[in-house]
PDB file of C-alpha atoms and ligand atoms in Angstrom:
ATOM      1  CA  MET A   1     -99.208 -31.723 -30.860  1.00  0.00           C
ATOM      2  CA  THR A   2     -95.911 -29.657 -31.532  1.00  0.00           C
ATOM      3  CA  ASP A   3     -93.499 -29.527 -33.455  1.00  0.00           C
ATOM      4  CA  SER A   4     -90.825 -31.874 -30.925  1.00  0.00           C
ATOM      5  CA  ASP A   5     -93.488 -33.979 -29.585  1.00  0.00           C
ATOM      6  CA  PHE A   6     -94.359 -35.187 -33.861  1.00  0.00           C
ATOM      7  CA  VAL A   7     -90.208 -35.203 -34.332  1.00  0.00           C
ATOM      8  CA  GLN A   8     -90.379 -37.314 -31.461  1.00  0.00           C
ATOM      9  CA  ALA A   9     -93.721 -39.774 -32.195  1.00  0.00           C
ATOM     10  CA  ILE A  10     -91.339 -40.290 -35.465  1.00  0.00           C
ATOM     11  CA  ALA A  11     -88.107 -41.058 -33.710  1.00  0.00           C
ATOM     12  CA  GLN A  12     -90.382 -43.616 -31.707  1.00  0.00           C
ATOM     13  CA  ARG A  13     -92.416 -45.509 -34.232  1.00  0.00           C
ATOM     14  CA  LEU A  14     -89.189 -46.096 -35.685  1.00  0.00           C
ATOM     15  CA  THR A  15     -87.422 -47.339 -32.746  1.00  0.00           C
ATOM     16  CA  GLN A  16     -90.354 -49.537 -32.776  1.00  0.00           C
ATOM     17  CA  ILE A  17     -90.679 -50.678 -36.390  1.00  0.00           C
ATOM     18  CA  ARG A  18     -87.075 -51.074 -37.073  1.00  0.00           C
ATOM     19  CA  GLN A  19     -87.130 -54.107 -34.014  1.00  0.00           C
ATOM     20  CA  THR A  20     -89.555 -56.067 -35.748  1.00  0.00           C
ATOM     21  CA  ILE A  21     -87.251 -55.833 -39.605  1.00  0.00           C
ATOM     22  CA  PRO A  22     -84.080 -57.412 -40.331  1.00  0.00           C
ATOM     23  CA  ASP A  23     -81.867 -55.466 -40.602  1.00  0.00           C
ATOM     24  CA  ARG A  24     -81.070 -55.764 -44.165  1.00  0.00           C
ATOM     25  CA  VAL A  25     -83.790 -54.610 -45.043  1.00  0.00           C
ATOM     26  CA  ARG A  26     -84.066 -51.205 -46.601  1.00  0.00           C
ATOM     27  CA  LEU A  27     -86.446 -48.935 -45.434  1.00  0.00           C
ATOM     28  CA  ILE A  28     -88.302 -46.320 -46.741  1.00  0.00           C
ATOM     29  CA  ALA A  29     -90.265 -43.508 -45.262  1.00  0.00           C
ATOM     30  CA  VAL A  30     -92.941 -43.106 -47.846  1.00  0.00           C
ATOM     31  CA  SER A  31     -93.370 -39.072 -46.946  1.00  0.00           C
ATOM     32  CA  LYS A  32     -96.056 -37.885 -49.448  1.00  0.00           C
ATOM     33  CA  THR A  33     -98.530 -35.263 -48.119  1.00  0.00           C
ATOM     34  CA  PHE A  34     -95.995 -34.279 -44.920  1.00  0.00           C
ATOM     35  CA  PRO A  35     -94.393 -31.534 -45.349  1.00  0.00           C
ATOM     36  CA  ALA A  36     -90.549 -31.121 -45.515  1.00  0.00           C
ATOM     37  CA  GLY A  37     -89.970 -30.991 -41.661  1.00  0.00           C
ATOM     38  CA  ALA A  38     -90.943 -35.534 -41.219  1.00  0.00           C
ATOM     39  CA  VAL A  39     -88.856 -35.681 -43.761  1.00  0.00           C
ATOM     40  CA  ARG A  40     -85.934 -34.181 -41.323  1.00  0.00           C
ATOM     41  CA  ALA A  41     -87.471 -35.786 -38.047  1.00  0.00           C
ATOM     42  CA  ALA A  42     -87.577 -39.489 -40.186  1.00  0.00           C
ATOM     43  CA  TYR A  43     -83.776 -38.421 -41.078  1.00  0.00           C
ATOM     44  CA  GLU A  44     -82.564 -37.343 -37.817  1.00  0.00           C
ATOM     45  CA  ALA A  45     -84.079 -40.742 -36.459  1.00  0.00           C
ATOM     46  CA  GLY A  46     -81.661 -42.143 -38.915  1.00  0.00           C
ATOM     47  CA  VAL A  47     -83.694 -42.830 -42.075  1.00  0.00           C
ATOM     48  CA  ARG A  48     -81.855 -42.065 -45.913  1.00  0.00           C
ATOM     49  CA  ASP A  49     -84.275 -43.445 -48.466  1.00  0.00           C
ATOM     50  CA  PHE A  50     -87.533 -41.748 -48.850  1.00  0.00           C
ATOM     51  CA  GLY A  51     -89.865 -42.601 -51.467  1.00  0.00           C
ATOM     52  CA  GLU A  52     -92.727 -39.544 -53.054  1.00  0.00           C
ATOM     53  CA  ASN A  53     -95.543 -40.586 -54.536  1.00  0.00           C
ATOM     54  CA  ARG A  54     -96.090 -37.207 -57.476  1.00  0.00           C
ATOM     55  CA  ILE A  55     -92.780 -35.803 -58.213  1.00  0.00           C
ATOM     56  CA  SER A  56     -93.672 -31.789 -57.822  1.00  0.00           C
ATOM     57  CA  GLU A  57     -93.632 -32.649 -54.371  1.00  0.00           C
ATOM     58  CA  ALA A  58     -91.056 -34.411 -54.034  1.00  0.00           C
ATOM     59  CA  ILE A  59     -88.986 -31.867 -55.707  1.00  0.00           C
ATOM     60  CA  ALA A  60     -90.559 -29.056 -52.890  1.00  0.00           C
ATOM     61  CA  LYS A  61     -89.266 -31.408 -50.414  1.00  0.00           C
ATOM     62  CA  GLN A  62     -85.904 -31.907 -52.311  1.00  0.00           C
ATOM     63  CA  GLU A  63     -85.287 -27.513 -52.386  1.00  0.00           C
ATOM     64  CA  GLU A  64     -86.251 -27.100 -49.016  1.00  0.00           C
ATOM     65  CA  LEU A  65     -84.232 -29.854 -47.643  1.00  0.00           C
ATOM     66  CA  GLN A  66     -80.686 -29.240 -49.653  1.00  0.00           C
ATOM     67  CA  ASP A  67     -78.742 -30.099 -46.823  1.00  0.00           C
ATOM     68  CA  LEU A  68     -79.275 -33.293 -46.950  1.00  0.00           C
ATOM     69  CA  THR A  69     -77.631 -34.354 -48.979  1.00  0.00           C
ATOM     70  CA  ASP A  70     -76.999 -38.157 -48.883  1.00  0.00           C
ATOM     71  CA  ILE A  71     -81.410 -38.845 -48.660  1.00  0.00           C
ATOM     72  CA  CYS A  72     -81.570 -41.266 -51.272  1.00  0.00           C
ATOM     73  CA  TRP A  73     -84.967 -40.471 -53.536  1.00  0.00           C
ATOM     74  CA  HIS A  74     -87.334 -43.281 -54.480  1.00  0.00           C
ATOM     75  CA  CYS A  75     -90.601 -42.134 -57.525  1.00  0.00           C
ATOM     76  CA  ILE A  76     -93.610 -45.133 -56.024  1.00  0.00           C
ATOM     77  CA  GLY A  77     -95.656 -43.064 -58.020  1.00  0.00           C
ATOM     78  CA  HIS A  78     -97.330 -43.430 -61.731  1.00  0.00           C
ATOM     79  CA  ILE A  79     -94.572 -41.773 -63.813  1.00  0.00           C
ATOM     80  CA  GLN A  80     -96.773 -39.820 -66.566  1.00  0.00           C
ATOM     81  CA  SER A  81     -94.454 -40.127 -69.754  1.00  0.00           C
ATOM     82  CA  ASN A  82     -94.241 -36.381 -70.053  1.00  0.00           C
ATOM     83  CA  LYS A  83     -92.842 -36.766 -66.076  1.00  0.00           C
ATOM     84  CA  ALA A  84     -90.595 -39.422 -67.485  1.00  0.00           C
ATOM     85  CA  LYS A  85     -86.988 -36.857 -67.344  1.00  0.00           C
ATOM     86  CA  LYS A  86     -87.987 -35.158 -64.486  1.00  0.00           C
ATOM     87  CA  ALA A  87     -88.535 -38.457 -62.498  1.00  0.00           C
ATOM     88  CA  LEU A  88     -85.289 -39.339 -63.462  1.00  0.00           C
ATOM     89  CA  GLN A  89     -83.652 -36.058 -63.002  1.00  0.00           C
ATOM     90  CA  HIS A  90     -84.985 -35.879 -59.177  1.00  0.00           C
ATOM     91  CA  PHE A  91     -85.108 -39.380 -58.252  1.00  0.00           C
ATOM     92  CA  GLN A  92     -82.156 -42.455 -57.644  1.00  0.00           C
ATOM     93  CA  TRP A  93     -84.208 -45.477 -57.901  1.00  0.00           C
ATOM     94  CA  LEU A  94     -87.838 -45.756 -60.047  1.00  0.00           C
ATOM     95  CA  HIS A  95     -90.552 -48.371 -57.921  1.00  0.00           C
ATOM     96  CA  THR A  96     -92.648 -47.700 -60.816  1.00  0.00           C
ATOM     97  CA  CYS A  97     -92.065 -48.928 -64.133  1.00  0.00           C
ATOM     98  CA  ASP A  98     -94.497 -50.433 -64.945  1.00  0.00           C
ATOM     99  CA  SER A  99     -94.998 -50.606 -69.546  1.00  0.00           C
ATOM    100  CA  LEU A 100     -92.252 -51.392 -72.172  1.00  0.00           C
ATOM    101  CA  LYS A 101     -93.802 -48.296 -73.572  1.00  0.00           C
ATOM    102  CA  LEU A 102     -92.365 -46.527 -70.137  1.00  0.00           C
ATOM    103  CA  ALA A 103     -88.975 -47.994 -69.854  1.00  0.00           C
ATOM    104  CA  GLN A 104     -88.166 -47.409 -73.625  1.00  0.00           C
ATOM    105  CA  ARG A 105     -88.897 -43.879 -73.192  1.00  0.00           C
ATOM    106  CA  LEU A 106     -86.323 -43.988 -69.924  1.00  0.00           C
ATOM    107  CA  ASP A 107     -83.941 -45.601 -70.924  1.00  0.00           C
ATOM    108  CA  ARG A 108     -83.531 -43.251 -73.979  1.00  0.00           C
ATOM    109  CA  LEU A 109     -83.707 -40.637 -71.801  1.00  0.00           C
ATOM    110  CA  ALA A 110     -81.755 -41.545 -68.722  1.00  0.00           C
ATOM    111  CA  GLY A 111     -79.120 -42.567 -72.295  1.00  0.00           C
ATOM    112  CA  GLU A 112     -79.391 -38.910 -73.307  1.00  0.00           C
ATOM    113  CA  LEU A 113     -78.620 -37.876 -68.850  1.00  0.00           C
ATOM    114  CA  ASN A 114     -75.973 -39.956 -68.945  1.00  0.00           C
ATOM    115  CA  LEU A 115     -78.124 -41.737 -66.098  1.00  0.00           C
ATOM    116  CA  THR A 116     -78.039 -45.115 -64.578  1.00  0.00           C
ATOM    117  CA  PRO A 117     -81.246 -45.570 -62.922  1.00  0.00           C
ATOM    118  CA  GLN A 118     -81.996 -48.391 -59.991  1.00  0.00           C
ATOM    119  CA  VAL A 119     -85.611 -49.448 -61.715  1.00  0.00           C
ATOM    120  CA  CYS A 120     -88.035 -51.756 -60.486  1.00  0.00           C
ATOM    121  CA  LEU A 121     -91.183 -53.292 -62.827  1.00  0.00           C
ATOM    122  CA  GLN A 122     -94.287 -52.985 -61.298  1.00  0.00           C
ATOM    123  CA  VAL A 123     -96.283 -56.205 -61.195  1.00  0.00           C
ATOM    124  CA  LYS A 124     -99.947 -56.978 -60.819  1.00  0.00           C
ATOM    125  CA  VAL A 125     -99.383 -60.709 -59.318  1.00  0.00           C
ATOM    126  CA  ARG A 126    -103.213 -60.744 -59.241  1.00  0.00           C
ATOM    127  CA  PRO A 127    -106.206 -59.108 -61.528  1.00  0.00           C
ATOM    128  CA  ASP A 128    -106.331 -54.832 -60.329  1.00  0.00           C
ATOM    129  CA  PRO A 129    -108.154 -52.194 -62.173  1.00  0.00           C
ATOM    130  CA  ASP A 130    -108.037 -50.259 -59.965  1.00  0.00           C
ATOM    131  CA  LYS A 131    -103.628 -50.319 -60.435  1.00  0.00           C
ATOM    132  CA  TYR A 132    -100.997 -49.725 -63.010  1.00  0.00           C
ATOM    133  CA  GLY A 133     -97.676 -52.450 -63.223  1.00  0.00           C
ATOM    134  CA  TRP A 134     -97.221 -55.484 -65.459  1.00  0.00           C
ATOM    135  CA  THR A 135     -99.594 -58.701 -65.278  1.00  0.00           C
ATOM    136  CA  VAL A 136     -96.858 -61.691 -65.175  1.00  0.00           C
ATOM    137  CA  PRO A 137     -97.898 -62.579 -68.741  1.00  0.00           C
ATOM    138  CA  GLU A 138     -96.572 -59.167 -70.240  1.00  0.00           C
ATOM    139  CA  LEU A 139     -94.032 -59.140 -68.296  1.00  0.00           C
ATOM    140  CA  LEU A 140     -92.225 -62.479 -69.270  1.00  0.00           C
ATOM    141  CA  ASP A 141     -92.878 -61.955 -73.077  1.00  0.00           C
ATOM    142  CA  SER A 142     -91.427 -58.060 -73.087  1.00  0.00           C
ATOM    143  CA  LEU A 143     -88.511 -59.551 -71.118  1.00  0.00           C
ATOM    144  CA  PRO A 144     -85.809 -59.957 -74.304  1.00  0.00           C
ATOM    145  CA  GLN A 145     -86.822 -56.339 -75.143  1.00  0.00           C
ATOM    146  CA  LEU A 146     -86.287 -54.656 -71.489  1.00  0.00           C
ATOM    147  CA  ASN A 147     -83.429 -56.393 -71.005  1.00  0.00           C
ATOM    148  CA  ASN A 148     -81.720 -54.551 -73.898  1.00  0.00           C
ATOM    149  CA  CYS A 149     -82.665 -51.330 -72.325  1.00  0.00           C
ATOM    150  CA  GLU A 150     -78.973 -50.816 -71.574  1.00  0.00           C
ATOM    151  CA  HIS A 151     -79.045 -47.422 -69.361  1.00  0.00           C
ATOM    152  CA  LEU A 152     -81.467 -49.065 -66.725  1.00  0.00           C
ATOM    153  CA  LYS A 153     -81.008 -51.373 -63.658  1.00  0.00           C
ATOM    154  CA  ILE A 154     -83.212 -53.289 -63.482  1.00  0.00           C
ATOM    155  CA  GLN A 155     -83.177 -54.700 -60.487  1.00  0.00           C
ATOM    156  CA  GLY A 156     -86.427 -55.752 -59.077  1.00  0.00           C
ATOM    157  CA  LEU A 157     -90.008 -55.898 -58.870  1.00  0.00           C
ATOM    158  CA  MET A 158     -92.568 -53.887 -57.447  1.00  0.00           C
ATOM    159  CA  THR A 159     -95.469 -54.483 -56.846  1.00  0.00           C
ATOM    160  CA  ILE A 160     -99.029 -52.970 -54.642  1.00  0.00           C
ATOM    161  CA  LEU A 161    -101.603 -55.175 -53.295  1.00  0.00           C
ATOM    162  CA  PRO A 162    -104.591 -55.368 -53.952  1.00  0.00           C
ATOM    163  CA  LEU A 163    -107.589 -53.924 -50.962  1.00  0.00           C
ATOM    164  CA  HIS A 164    -109.532 -56.008 -48.838  1.00  0.00           C
ATOM    165  CA  LEU A 165    -107.043 -60.064 -49.148  1.00  0.00           C
ATOM    166  CA  THR A 166    -106.879 -62.285 -46.011  1.00  0.00           C
ATOM    167  CA  PRO A 167    -103.954 -62.633 -44.961  1.00  0.00           C
ATOM    168  CA  ASP A 168    -103.427 -65.530 -46.979  1.00  0.00           C
ATOM    169  CA  GLU A 169    -104.533 -64.031 -50.044  1.00  0.00           C
ATOM    170  CA  THR A 170    -101.702 -61.225 -48.989  1.00  0.00           C
ATOM    171  CA  LEU A 171     -98.399 -63.958 -48.074  1.00  0.00           C
ATOM    172  CA  ALA A 172     -99.516 -66.243 -51.296  1.00  0.00           C
ATOM    173  CA  ALA A 173     -99.538 -62.977 -53.295  1.00  0.00           C
ATOM    174  CA  PHE A 174     -96.082 -61.586 -52.399  1.00  0.00           C
ATOM    175  CA  GLU A 175     -94.288 -65.051 -52.609  1.00  0.00           C
ATOM    176  CA  ALA A 176     -95.888 -65.013 -56.404  1.00  0.00           C
ATOM    177  CA  VAL A 177     -93.804 -62.067 -56.684  1.00  0.00           C
ATOM    178  CA  ARG A 178     -90.835 -63.810 -55.430  1.00  0.00           C
ATOM    179  CA  ASP A 179     -91.299 -66.878 -57.667  1.00  0.00           C
ATOM    180  CA  LEU A 180     -91.741 -64.751 -61.052  1.00  0.00           C
ATOM    181  CA  GLY A 181     -88.257 -63.039 -59.697  1.00  0.00           C
ATOM    182  CA  ASP A 182     -86.835 -66.828 -59.444  1.00  0.00           C
ATOM    183  CA  LYS A 183     -88.513 -67.438 -62.900  1.00  0.00           C
ATOM    184  CA  ILE A 184     -87.403 -63.822 -65.300  1.00  0.00           C
ATOM    185  CA  ASN A 185     -83.028 -64.761 -63.263  1.00  0.00           C
ATOM    186  CA  ALA A 186     -83.712 -68.183 -63.824  1.00  0.00           C
ATOM    187  CA  GLN A 187     -83.645 -67.285 -68.406  1.00  0.00           C
ATOM    188  CA  ASN A 188     -79.942 -66.017 -66.966  1.00  0.00           C
ATOM    189  CA  TYR A 189     -80.634 -62.545 -69.346  1.00  0.00           C
ATOM    190  CA  PRO A 190     -77.214 -60.699 -69.065  1.00  0.00           C
ATOM    191  CA  LEU A 191     -78.512 -56.969 -67.758  1.00  0.00           C
ATOM    192  CA  MET A 192     -81.807 -57.781 -65.509  1.00  0.00           C
ATOM    193  CA  SER A 193     -80.958 -59.591 -62.331  1.00  0.00           C
ATOM    194  CA  ILE A 194     -83.885 -59.463 -59.678  1.00  0.00           C
ATOM    195  CA  GLN A 195     -82.485 -59.281 -56.470  1.00  0.00           C
ATOM    196  CA  GLU A 196     -84.805 -56.175 -54.940  1.00  0.00           C
ATOM    197  CA  TYR A 197     -88.322 -56.995 -54.382  1.00  0.00           C
ATOM    198  CA  SER A 198     -90.309 -53.466 -53.031  1.00  0.00           C
ATOM    199  CA  MET A 199     -93.878 -54.606 -51.851  1.00  0.00           C
ATOM    200  CA  GLY A 200     -94.971 -53.822 -48.288  1.00  0.00           C
ATOM    201  CA  MET A 201     -96.708 -51.698 -47.216  1.00  0.00           C
ATOM    202  CA  SER A 202     -98.434 -49.717 -43.460  1.00  0.00           C
ATOM    203  CA  GLY A 203    -100.375 -52.314 -43.828  1.00  0.00           C
ATOM    204  CA  ASP A 204     -99.452 -55.617 -44.692  1.00  0.00           C
ATOM    205  CA  TYR A 205     -95.287 -55.735 -44.771  1.00  0.00           C
ATOM    206  CA  GLN A 206     -95.316 -58.423 -42.060  1.00  0.00           C
ATOM    207  CA  PHE A 207     -96.282 -60.277 -44.977  1.00  0.00           C
ATOM    208  CA  ALA A 208     -94.074 -59.113 -47.109  1.00  0.00           C
ATOM    209  CA  LEU A 209     -90.643 -59.669 -44.675  1.00  0.00           C
ATOM    210  CA  LYS A 210     -92.333 -63.176 -44.527  1.00  0.00           C
ATOM    211  CA  ALA A 211     -92.871 -63.696 -48.058  1.00  0.00           C
ATOM    212  CA  GLY A 212     -88.694 -62.103 -48.293  1.00  0.00           C
ATOM    213  CA  ALA A 213     -89.341 -58.369 -48.978  1.00  0.00           C
ATOM    214  CA  THR A 214     -85.863 -56.435 -49.069  1.00  0.00           C
ATOM    215  CA  GLN A 215     -87.510 -52.847 -49.396  1.00  0.00           C
ATOM    216  CA  ILE A 216     -90.539 -52.070 -47.611  1.00  0.00           C
ATOM    217  CA  ARG A 217     -92.312 -49.259 -48.137  1.00  0.00           C
ATOM    218  CA  LEU A 218     -93.849 -47.510 -45.319  1.00  0.00           C
ATOM    219  CA  GLY A 219     -95.910 -44.093 -44.608  1.00  0.00           C
ATOM    220  CA  GLN A 220     -98.141 -44.515 -41.821  1.00  0.00           C
ATOM    221  CA  ALA A 221     -96.051 -46.469 -39.780  1.00  0.00           C
ATOM    222  CA  ILE A 222     -93.153 -43.826 -39.677  1.00  0.00           C
ATOM    223  CA  PHE A 223     -95.467 -40.750 -40.131  1.00  0.00           C
ATOM    224  CA  GLY A 224     -98.975 -41.620 -37.986  1.00  0.00           C
ATOM    225  CA  ALA A 225    -102.222 -41.517 -40.329  1.00  0.00           C
ATOM    226  CA  ARG A 226    -102.460 -39.311 -42.793  1.00  0.00           C
ATOM    227  CA  GLY A 227    -105.510 -36.837 -42.643  1.00  0.00           C
TER     228      GLY A 227
HETATM  229  C1  LIG B 301     -98.880 -44.438 -50.099  1.00  0.00           C
HETATM  230  C2  LIG B 301     -97.673 -45.266 -50.276  1.00  0.00           C
HETATM  231  C3  LIG B 301     -97.265 -46.906 -49.523  1.00  0.00           C
HETATM  232  C4  LIG B 301     -96.955 -46.704 -47.880  1.00  0.00           C
HETATM  233  O1  LIG B 301     -98.470 -46.775 -47.546  1.00  0.00           O
HETATM  234  P1  LIG B 301     -99.090 -47.253 -46.031  1.00  0.00           P
HETATM  235  O2  LIG B 301    -100.355 -46.910 -46.075  1.00  0.00           O
HETATM  236  O3  LIG B 301     -98.372 -44.645 -45.842  1.00  0.00           O
HETATM  237  O4  LIG B 301     -98.092 -47.063 -45.706  1.00  0.00           O
HETATM  238  C5  LIG B 301     -96.258 -46.983 -50.344  1.00  0.00           C
HETATM  239  N1  LIG B 301     -96.034 -47.859 -51.984  1.00  0.00           N
HETATM  240  C6  LIG B 301     -96.685 -46.623 -52.516  1.00  0.00           C
HETATM  241  C7  LIG B 301     -97.301 -47.086 -53.836  1.00  0.00           C
HETATM  242  C8  LIG B 301     -97.356 -45.821 -52.046  1.00  0.00           C
HETATM  243  O5  LIG B 301     -98.611 -45.302 -53.214  1.00  0.00           O
END
């Protein structure tokens, strides 16, 4: 494929995807493993939100794309505690706040850096030993402390589902995330209001949309199969 074929393929896939998602849903193009040129191609096709799961990879692309000043970068990978500061400096949205310890560290560093990042809490509504994230009871127990993280804009819940769920199980799991958000909001914490649901990837986003996702994270559906 030539470069211009690649750019055209991305634009075409985006046109098709946009026909299936409501305008209110934020489409995050997950550019991990794809080069800066792929980000530029999606940008030219109108995308402004990009997701990366490795901080060093994101920084390298950001350096190449400095002329694109209105990109909103989303961190969608696990944040090691020694990378928390870099994550705050290089992403506007952190989707993967997955423990109280990390939340409190991000809060302290955000205060020092005078930043107010948008944060989603990564939750596991189905058991999944391979993934990071809060279980429902852990999260409910931590709400009072999370409400004290005054430098974080805790706005949303994020989830990645375990592999091999049936379609019915997939929909039910996404709905359980919505229900958890409603449950959190019913407690009326002043600094925490769940408005955003970051859920759905290339393989399952239609179910996530049905369950009320407000942000979907698509990689392969936009950029083609990852090698
Ligand atoms: C890679 C990744 C995605 C995108 O996956 P695709 O299958 O390429 O759409 C979405 N969310 C997270 C957290 C990811 O790591």
